[in-house]
Amino acid sequence: MSIFLYKKLPLNTFLFEFDNLEKAYGRNRCYICFKLKPIHAVGATGTTGTTGSELWGYATNKWEVADGIPRESPEKRGMHAEEPLLDEMTRHVREHGGASFCIEWFTSWSPCDRCSGLLLHWLRDVGGGRHRLRVWFSRIYRGNVGAVRAGLRHLRRAGVQLGVMDRRRHDNCAHALVDAARGDPTPPWHINVPRIQRAFDEIMDEKVREPGWCWWCWRPWWLADVPSNASLNYP
């Protein structure tokens, strides 16, 4: 895993990894471009105030080196990109006390069932309901797996603004978080968006009996496969 703080994703990596192909051959890594911005609150005087500070960059589950220094420990290899990013977000929000943040992710793959559970866990136990989370994805990860589909529905029902990266969101990500100084960050890839949107709408509209609690460990389904000793830096 690698996290690059205050660095933009290289353009060639963005164009390859975020391409919303139906058969995404060779794209077996997940990249997340992210930004955390403090929520502006209007006080009693009517003035707008800002608390905390911004955090942005990108994360990937590909082991990389930043400025000659590995950005992960060997024991974290094999983790999904969401896991170290949630750790980094935890450190940031705790450094800024009671500040509330608007968190936006642009990710090459939608979350798996386990990472959906970790996101819900983070919003509940670390975020405390103070933060707004938006997750835009280029492709649906394992969209034919029931647990993955259920995880996405639970994120939506928990208030996460979850959706497909359309042309506008693709451009927002490219212009803010991609190093596009040497090329065009917006190729005509949007023709595949309707297909992905239809698949996502089908997942959201699916009428199934959602799993509740895991019978063998008496934990919510989204934490059933999270080890009790998982290193997430949460209390």
C-alpha atoms as a PDB file:
ATOM      1  CA  MET A   1       0.000   0.000   0.000  1.00  0.00           C
ATOM      2  CA  SER A   2       1.138   3.534  -0.708  1.00  0.00           C
ATOM      3  CA  ILE A   3      -0.317   6.898   0.235  1.00  0.00           C
ATOM      4  CA  PHE A   4       0.884  10.075  -1.432  1.00  0.00           C
ATOM      5  CA  LEU A   5      -0.169  13.158   0.511  1.00  0.00           C
ATOM      6  CA  TYR A   6      -0.476  16.460  -1.335  1.00  0.00           C
ATOM      7  CA  LYS A   7       0.625  14.819  -4.583  1.00  0.00           C
ATOM      8  CA  LYS A   8      -1.391  14.497  -7.778  1.00  0.00           C
ATOM      9  CA  LEU A   9      -1.875  11.171  -9.525  1.00  0.00           C
ATOM     10  CA  PRO A  10       0.270  10.893 -12.685  1.00  0.00           C
ATOM     11  CA  LEU A  11      -1.809  11.412 -15.815  1.00  0.00           C
ATOM     12  CA  ASN A  12      -0.858   8.129 -17.500  1.00  0.00           C
ATOM     13  CA  THR A  13      -1.813   6.196 -14.367  1.00  0.00           C
ATOM     14  CA  PHE A  14      -5.146   7.998 -14.197  1.00  0.00           C
ATOM     15  CA  LEU A  15      -5.981   7.364 -17.844  1.00  0.00           C
ATOM     16  CA  PHE A  16      -5.189   3.649 -17.544  1.00  0.00           C
ATOM     17  CA  GLU A  17      -6.514   2.798 -14.092  1.00  0.00           C
ATOM     18  CA  PHE A  18      -9.726   4.843 -14.256  1.00  0.00           C
ATOM     19  CA  ASP A  19     -10.748   3.717 -17.739  1.00  0.00           C
ATOM     20  CA  ASN A  20     -14.282   2.369 -17.333  1.00  0.00           C
ATOM     21  CA  LEU A  21     -13.932  -0.595 -19.652  1.00  0.00           C
ATOM     22  CA  GLU A  22     -16.329  -3.516 -19.368  1.00  0.00           C
ATOM     23  CA  LYS A  23     -13.354  -5.901 -19.379  1.00  0.00           C
ATOM     24  CA  ALA A  24     -10.694  -4.058 -17.388  1.00  0.00           C
ATOM     25  CA  TYR A  25      -7.749  -6.320 -18.168  1.00  0.00           C
ATOM     26  CA  GLY A  26      -4.550  -5.526 -16.287  1.00  0.00           C
ATOM     27  CA  ARG A  27      -6.277  -3.173 -13.870  1.00  0.00           C
ATOM     28  CA  ASN A  28      -5.937  -5.317 -10.778  1.00  0.00           C
ATOM     29  CA  ARG A  29      -5.002  -2.456  -8.469  1.00  0.00           C
ATOM     30  CA  CYS A  30      -7.224   0.122  -6.840  1.00  0.00           C
ATOM     31  CA  TYR A  31      -6.422   3.821  -6.925  1.00  0.00           C
ATOM     32  CA  ILE A  32      -8.246   6.390  -4.805  1.00  0.00           C
ATOM     33  CA  CYS A  33      -7.868  10.121  -5.348  1.00  0.00           C
ATOM     34  CA  PHE A  34      -9.154  11.827  -2.219  1.00  0.00           C
ATOM     35  CA  LYS A  35      -9.706  15.185  -0.598  1.00  0.00           C
ATOM     36  CA  LEU A  36     -10.920  16.221   2.832  1.00  0.00           C
ATOM     37  CA  LYS A  37     -12.183  19.770   3.170  1.00  0.00           C
ATOM     38  CA  PRO A  38     -13.445  21.374   6.381  1.00  0.00           C
ATOM     39  CA  ILE A  39     -17.153  22.051   6.383  1.00  0.00           C
ATOM     40  CA  HIS A  40     -17.918  25.757   6.525  1.00  0.00           C
ATOM     41  CA  ALA A  41     -20.215  26.563   9.406  1.00  0.00           C
ATOM     42  CA  VAL A  42     -22.286  29.733   9.700  1.00  0.00           C
ATOM     43  CA  GLY A  43     -22.139  31.132  13.207  1.00  0.00           C
ATOM     44  CA  ALA A  44     -24.619  33.202  15.154  1.00  0.00           C
ATOM     45  CA  THR A  45     -23.161  36.385  13.692  1.00  0.00           C
ATOM     46  CA  GLY A  46     -23.861  35.189  10.163  1.00  0.00           C
ATOM     47  CA  THR A  47     -20.198  34.971   9.267  1.00  0.00           C
ATOM     48  CA  THR A  48     -18.753  31.867   7.706  1.00  0.00           C
ATOM     49  CA  GLY A  49     -15.940  30.156   9.556  1.00  0.00           C
ATOM     50  CA  THR A  50     -13.574  27.345   8.622  1.00  0.00           C
ATOM     51  CA  THR A  51     -12.070  24.833  10.993  1.00  0.00           C
ATOM     52  CA  GLY A  52      -9.334  22.302  10.415  1.00  0.00           C
ATOM     53  CA  SER A  53      -7.302  22.074   7.229  1.00  0.00           C
ATOM     54  CA  GLU A  54      -7.461  20.242   3.936  1.00  0.00           C
ATOM     55  CA  LEU A  55      -5.963  16.836   3.213  1.00  0.00           C
ATOM     56  CA  TRP A  56      -5.642  15.497  -0.315  1.00  0.00           C
ATOM     57  CA  GLY A  57      -3.617  13.119  -2.459  1.00  0.00           C
ATOM     58  CA  TYR A  58      -4.014   9.566  -3.675  1.00  0.00           C
ATOM     59  CA  ALA A  59      -3.765   6.044  -2.309  1.00  0.00           C
ATOM     60  CA  THR A  60      -3.217   2.690  -3.954  1.00  0.00           C
ATOM     61  CA  ASN A  61      -2.781  -0.928  -2.964  1.00  0.00           C
ATOM     62  CA  LYS A  62       0.213  -1.077  -5.278  1.00  0.00           C
ATOM     63  CA  TRP A  63       3.421  -0.938  -3.280  1.00  0.00           C
ATOM     64  CA  GLU A  64       5.316   2.145  -4.428  1.00  0.00           C
ATOM     65  CA  VAL A  65       8.098   4.421  -3.292  1.00  0.00           C
ATOM     66  CA  ALA A  66       7.595   8.141  -2.761  1.00  0.00           C
ATOM     67  CA  ASP A  67      10.688  10.352  -2.988  1.00  0.00           C
ATOM     68  CA  GLY A  68      12.859   7.297  -2.448  1.00  0.00           C
ATOM     69  CA  ILE A  69      11.077   6.341   0.776  1.00  0.00           C
ATOM     70  CA  PRO A  70       8.632   3.388   0.983  1.00  0.00           C
ATOM     71  CA  ARG A  71       5.268   4.650   2.231  1.00  0.00           C
ATOM     72  CA  GLU A  72       4.172   1.410   3.860  1.00  0.00           C
ATOM     73  CA  SER A  73       5.479  -1.322   6.087  1.00  0.00           C
ATOM     74  CA  PRO A  74       5.892  -4.823   4.606  1.00  0.00           C
ATOM     75  CA  GLU A  75       3.205  -6.238   6.891  1.00  0.00           C
ATOM     76  CA  LYS A  76       0.597  -4.006   5.219  1.00  0.00           C
ATOM     77  CA  ARG A  77       1.077  -5.558   1.814  1.00  0.00           C
ATOM     78  CA  GLY A  78      -2.072  -7.252   0.601  1.00  0.00           C
ATOM     79  CA  MET A  79      -4.384  -4.723   2.226  1.00  0.00           C
ATOM     80  CA  HIS A  80      -6.919  -2.872   0.129  1.00  0.00           C
ATOM     81  CA  ALA A  81      -6.294   0.789  -0.648  1.00  0.00           C
ATOM     82  CA  GLU A  82      -9.187   1.859   1.577  1.00  0.00           C
ATOM     83  CA  GLU A  83      -7.554   0.520   4.747  1.00  0.00           C
ATOM     84  CA  PRO A  84      -4.405   2.686   5.015  1.00  0.00           C
ATOM     85  CA  LEU A  85      -6.381   5.650   3.704  1.00  0.00           C
ATOM     86  CA  LEU A  86      -8.866   5.297   6.553  1.00  0.00           C
ATOM     87  CA  ASP A  87      -5.921   5.192   8.970  1.00  0.00           C
ATOM     88  CA  GLU A  88      -4.581   8.431   7.478  1.00  0.00           C
ATOM     89  CA  MET A  89      -8.003  10.045   7.680  1.00  0.00           C
ATOM     90  CA  THR A  90      -8.284   8.990  11.315  1.00  0.00           C
ATOM     91  CA  ARG A  91      -5.013  10.718  12.164  1.00  0.00           C
ATOM     92  CA  HIS A  92      -6.046  13.850  10.311  1.00  0.00           C
ATOM     93  CA  VAL A  93      -9.484  14.301  11.860  1.00  0.00           C
ATOM     94  CA  ARG A  94      -8.103  13.640  15.342  1.00  0.00           C
ATOM     95  CA  GLU A  95      -5.401  16.250  14.847  1.00  0.00           C
ATOM     96  CA  HIS A  96      -8.142  18.771  14.206  1.00  0.00           C
ATOM     97  CA  GLY A  97     -10.339  17.960  17.151  1.00  0.00           C
ATOM     98  CA  GLY A  98     -14.027  18.471  16.612  1.00  0.00           C
ATOM     99  CA  ALA A  99     -13.783  19.754  13.042  1.00  0.00           C
ATOM    100  CA  SER A 100     -16.224  18.346  10.531  1.00  0.00           C
ATOM    101  CA  PHE A 101     -15.047  17.421   7.054  1.00  0.00           C
ATOM    102  CA  CYS A 102     -16.529  16.845   3.638  1.00  0.00           C
ATOM    103  CA  ILE A 103     -14.693  13.774   2.339  1.00  0.00           C
ATOM    104  CA  GLU A 104     -14.664  12.941  -1.343  1.00  0.00           C
ATOM    105  CA  TRP A 105     -13.168   9.841  -2.935  1.00  0.00           C
ATOM    106  CA  PHE A 106     -12.682   9.174  -6.628  1.00  0.00           C
ATOM    107  CA  THR A 107     -11.835   5.498  -6.917  1.00  0.00           C
ATOM    108  CA  SER A 108     -11.058   3.206  -9.827  1.00  0.00           C
ATOM    109  CA  TRP A 109     -13.085   0.347  -8.283  1.00  0.00           C
ATOM    110  CA  SER A 110     -16.138   0.454  -6.039  1.00  0.00           C
ATOM    111  CA  PRO A 111     -15.591  -0.879  -2.483  1.00  0.00           C
ATOM    112  CA  CYS A 112     -15.711  -4.609  -1.812  1.00  0.00           C
ATOM    113  CA  ASP A 113     -17.993  -5.930   0.932  1.00  0.00           C
ATOM    114  CA  ARG A 114     -15.257  -5.837   3.580  1.00  0.00           C
ATOM    115  CA  CYS A 115     -14.211  -2.281   2.730  1.00  0.00           C
ATOM    116  CA  SER A 116     -17.852  -1.181   2.752  1.00  0.00           C
ATOM    117  CA  GLY A 117     -17.994  -2.483   6.303  1.00  0.00           C
ATOM    118  CA  LEU A 118     -14.798  -0.676   7.257  1.00  0.00           C
ATOM    119  CA  LEU A 119     -16.191   2.571   5.873  1.00  0.00           C
ATOM    120  CA  LEU A 120     -19.370   2.166   7.916  1.00  0.00           C
ATOM    121  CA  HIS A 121     -17.286   1.329  10.982  1.00  0.00           C
ATOM    122  CA  TRP A 122     -15.153   4.441  10.450  1.00  0.00           C
ATOM    123  CA  LEU A 123     -18.116   6.770   9.983  1.00  0.00           C
ATOM    124  CA  ARG A 124     -19.752   5.450  13.133  1.00  0.00           C
ATOM    125  CA  ASP A 125     -16.832   5.059  15.536  1.00  0.00           C
ATOM    126  CA  VAL A 126     -14.331   7.639  14.287  1.00  0.00           C
ATOM    127  CA  GLY A 127     -16.465  10.092  12.366  1.00  0.00           C
ATOM    128  CA  GLY A 128     -19.193  10.121  14.973  1.00  0.00           C
ATOM    129  CA  GLY A 129     -21.679  11.318  12.384  1.00  0.00           C
ATOM    130  CA  ARG A 130     -19.841  14.628  11.906  1.00  0.00           C
ATOM    131  CA  HIS A 131     -18.443  14.019   8.423  1.00  0.00           C
ATOM    132  CA  ARG A 132     -19.978  13.815   4.953  1.00  0.00           C
ATOM    133  CA  LEU A 133     -18.629  11.101   2.676  1.00  0.00           C
ATOM    134  CA  ARG A 134     -18.924  10.953  -1.100  1.00  0.00           C
ATOM    135  CA  VAL A 135     -17.549   7.997  -3.064  1.00  0.00           C
ATOM    136  CA  TRP A 136     -17.467   8.071  -6.872  1.00  0.00           C
ATOM    137  CA  PHE A 137     -16.197   4.976  -8.675  1.00  0.00           C
ATOM    138  CA  SER A 138     -15.179   4.264 -12.250  1.00  0.00           C
ATOM    139  CA  ARG A 139     -15.999   0.529 -12.292  1.00  0.00           C
ATOM    140  CA  ILE A 140     -18.038  -1.822 -10.117  1.00  0.00           C
ATOM    141  CA  TYR A 141     -15.919  -4.380  -8.292  1.00  0.00           C
ATOM    142  CA  ARG A 142     -17.365  -7.916  -8.343  1.00  0.00           C
ATOM    143  CA  GLY A 143     -20.853  -6.637  -9.004  1.00  0.00           C
ATOM    144  CA  ASN A 144     -22.223 -10.180  -9.337  1.00  0.00           C
ATOM    145  CA  VAL A 145     -21.401 -11.084  -5.717  1.00  0.00           C
ATOM    146  CA  GLY A 146     -24.301 -10.753  -3.309  1.00  0.00           C
ATOM    147  CA  ALA A 147     -22.264  -9.585  -0.311  1.00  0.00           C
ATOM    148  CA  VAL A 148     -20.579  -6.877  -2.386  1.00  0.00           C
ATOM    149  CA  ARG A 149     -23.932  -5.664  -3.686  1.00  0.00           C
ATOM    150  CA  ALA A 150     -25.359  -5.622  -0.156  1.00  0.00           C
ATOM    151  CA  GLY A 151     -22.353  -3.649   1.076  1.00  0.00           C
ATOM    152  CA  LEU A 152     -22.962  -0.914  -1.482  1.00  0.00           C
ATOM    153  CA  ARG A 153     -26.619  -0.713  -0.502  1.00  0.00           C
ATOM    154  CA  HIS A 154     -25.717  -0.384   3.170  1.00  0.00           C
ATOM    155  CA  LEU A 155     -23.334   2.471   2.373  1.00  0.00           C
ATOM    156  CA  ARG A 156     -26.092   4.299   0.527  1.00  0.00           C
ATOM    157  CA  ARG A 157     -28.582   3.706   3.338  1.00  0.00           C
ATOM    158  CA  ALA A 158     -26.056   4.976   5.889  1.00  0.00           C
ATOM    159  CA  GLY A 159     -26.020   8.330   4.124  1.00  0.00           C
ATOM    160  CA  VAL A 160     -22.911   7.898   1.982  1.00  0.00           C
ATOM    161  CA  GLN A 161     -23.283   9.703  -1.337  1.00  0.00           C
ATOM    162  CA  LEU A 162     -22.279   6.826  -3.585  1.00  0.00           C
ATOM    163  CA  GLY A 163     -22.307   6.806  -7.354  1.00  0.00           C
ATOM    164  CA  VAL A 164     -20.719   6.277 -10.748  1.00  0.00           C
ATOM    165  CA  MET A 165     -18.053   8.664 -12.008  1.00  0.00           C
ATOM    166  CA  ASP A 166     -19.847  10.450 -14.817  1.00  0.00           C
ATOM    167  CA  ARG A 167     -18.192  12.991 -17.086  1.00  0.00           C
ATOM    168  CA  ARG A 168     -18.567  15.861 -14.615  1.00  0.00           C
ATOM    169  CA  ARG A 169     -17.070  13.933 -11.694  1.00  0.00           C
ATOM    170  CA  HIS A 170     -14.355  12.516 -13.911  1.00  0.00           C
ATOM    171  CA  ASP A 171     -13.407  16.050 -14.939  1.00  0.00           C
ATOM    172  CA  ASN A 172     -13.535  17.314 -11.343  1.00  0.00           C
ATOM    173  CA  CYS A 173     -11.142  14.575 -10.281  1.00  0.00           C
ATOM    174  CA  ALA A 174      -8.838  15.126 -13.239  1.00  0.00           C
ATOM    175  CA  HIS A 175      -8.608  18.877 -12.802  1.00  0.00           C
ATOM    176  CA  ALA A 176      -8.128  18.836  -9.018  1.00  0.00           C
ATOM    177  CA  LEU A 177      -6.188  15.660  -8.256  1.00  0.00           C
ATOM    178  CA  VAL A 178      -4.419  14.548 -11.455  1.00  0.00           C
ATOM    179  CA  ASP A 179      -1.138  15.891 -12.794  1.00  0.00           C
ATOM    180  CA  ALA A 180      -2.488  16.811 -16.211  1.00  0.00           C
ATOM    181  CA  ALA A 181       0.162  19.346 -17.184  1.00  0.00           C
ATOM    182  CA  ARG A 182       1.375  17.269 -20.137  1.00  0.00           C
ATOM    183  CA  GLY A 183      -1.777  15.961 -21.720  1.00  0.00           C
ATOM    184  CA  ASP A 184      -5.544  15.871 -21.975  1.00  0.00           C
ATOM    185  CA  PRO A 185      -7.095  14.349 -18.818  1.00  0.00           C
ATOM    186  CA  THR A 186     -10.548  13.966 -20.358  1.00  0.00           C
ATOM    187  CA  PRO A 187     -10.585  11.460 -23.243  1.00  0.00           C
ATOM    188  CA  PRO A 188     -13.998  10.525 -24.716  1.00  0.00           C
ATOM    189  CA  TRP A 189     -14.576   7.612 -22.336  1.00  0.00           C
ATOM    190  CA  HIS A 190     -18.047   8.685 -21.166  1.00  0.00           C
ATOM    191  CA  ILE A 191     -19.859   6.366 -23.612  1.00  0.00           C
ATOM    192  CA  ASN A 192     -19.490   3.547 -21.052  1.00  0.00           C
ATOM    193  CA  VAL A 193     -21.055   5.504 -18.184  1.00  0.00           C
ATOM    194  CA  PRO A 194     -24.713   4.567 -18.978  1.00  0.00           C
ATOM    195  CA  ARG A 195     -23.862   0.848 -18.881  1.00  0.00           C
ATOM    196  CA  ILE A 196     -22.198   1.150 -15.471  1.00  0.00           C
ATOM    197  CA  GLN A 197     -24.993   3.371 -14.194  1.00  0.00           C
ATOM    198  CA  ARG A 198     -27.624   0.795 -15.204  1.00  0.00           C
ATOM    199  CA  ALA A 199     -25.701  -1.933 -13.369  1.00  0.00           C
ATOM    200  CA  PHE A 200     -25.408   0.247 -10.268  1.00  0.00           C
ATOM    201  CA  ASP A 201     -29.101   1.190 -10.357  1.00  0.00           C
ATOM    202  CA  GLU A 202     -29.947  -2.504 -10.529  1.00  0.00           C
ATOM    203  CA  ILE A 203     -27.878  -3.137  -7.405  1.00  0.00           C
ATOM    204  CA  MET A 204     -29.523  -0.264  -5.530  1.00  0.00           C
ATOM    205  CA  ASP A 205     -33.032  -1.326  -6.572  1.00  0.00           C
ATOM    206  CA  GLU A 206     -32.561  -5.021  -5.851  1.00  0.00           C
ATOM    207  CA  LYS A 207     -35.296  -6.414  -3.630  1.00  0.00           C
ATOM    208  CA  VAL A 208     -33.594  -8.969  -1.419  1.00  0.00           C
ATOM    209  CA  ARG A 209     -33.631  -9.871   2.231  1.00  0.00           C
ATOM    210  CA  GLU A 210     -30.573  -8.121   3.592  1.00  0.00           C
ATOM    211  CA  PRO A 211     -28.388 -10.046   6.047  1.00  0.00           C
ATOM    212  CA  GLY A 212     -28.440  -8.664   9.535  1.00  0.00           C
ATOM    213  CA  TRP A 213     -26.176 -10.189  12.163  1.00  0.00           C
ATOM    214  CA  CYS A 214     -23.615 -12.887  11.565  1.00  0.00           C
ATOM    215  CA  TRP A 215     -24.887 -15.946  13.413  1.00  0.00           C
ATOM    216  CA  TRP A 216     -21.478 -17.425  14.235  1.00  0.00           C
ATOM    217  CA  CYS A 217     -19.801 -14.372  15.782  1.00  0.00           C
ATOM    218  CA  TRP A 218     -22.825 -12.209  16.658  1.00  0.00           C
ATOM    219  CA  ARG A 219     -21.425  -9.187  14.896  1.00  0.00           C
ATOM    220  CA  PRO A 220     -22.977  -7.021  12.176  1.00  0.00           C
ATOM    221  CA  TRP A 221     -22.501  -8.655   8.764  1.00  0.00           C
ATOM    222  CA  TRP A 222     -20.200  -5.872   7.588  1.00  0.00           C
ATOM    223  CA  LEU A 223     -17.752  -6.613  10.429  1.00  0.00           C
ATOM    224  CA  ALA A 224     -18.092 -10.391  10.429  1.00  0.00           C
ATOM    225  CA  ASP A 225     -14.905 -10.888   8.430  1.00  0.00           C
ATOM    226  CA  VAL A 226     -12.897  -8.133  10.150  1.00  0.00           C
ATOM    227  CA  PRO A 227     -10.454  -9.745  12.598  1.00  0.00           C
ATOM    228  CA  SER A 228     -10.872  -8.584  16.179  1.00  0.00           C
ATOM    229  CA  ASN A 229      -7.176  -7.650  16.215  1.00  0.00           C
ATOM    230  CA  ALA A 230      -7.318  -5.753  12.901  1.00  0.00           C
ATOM    231  CA  SER A 231      -4.853  -2.872  12.850  1.00  0.00           C
ATOM    232  CA  LEU A 232      -7.083   0.047  11.937  1.00  0.00           C
ATOM    233  CA  ASN A 233      -5.896   2.552  14.565  1.00  0.00           C
ATOM    234  CA  TYR A 234      -9.419   2.869  15.903  1.00  0.00           C
ATOM    235  CA  PRO A 235     -10.313   2.864  19.583  1.00  0.00           C
END
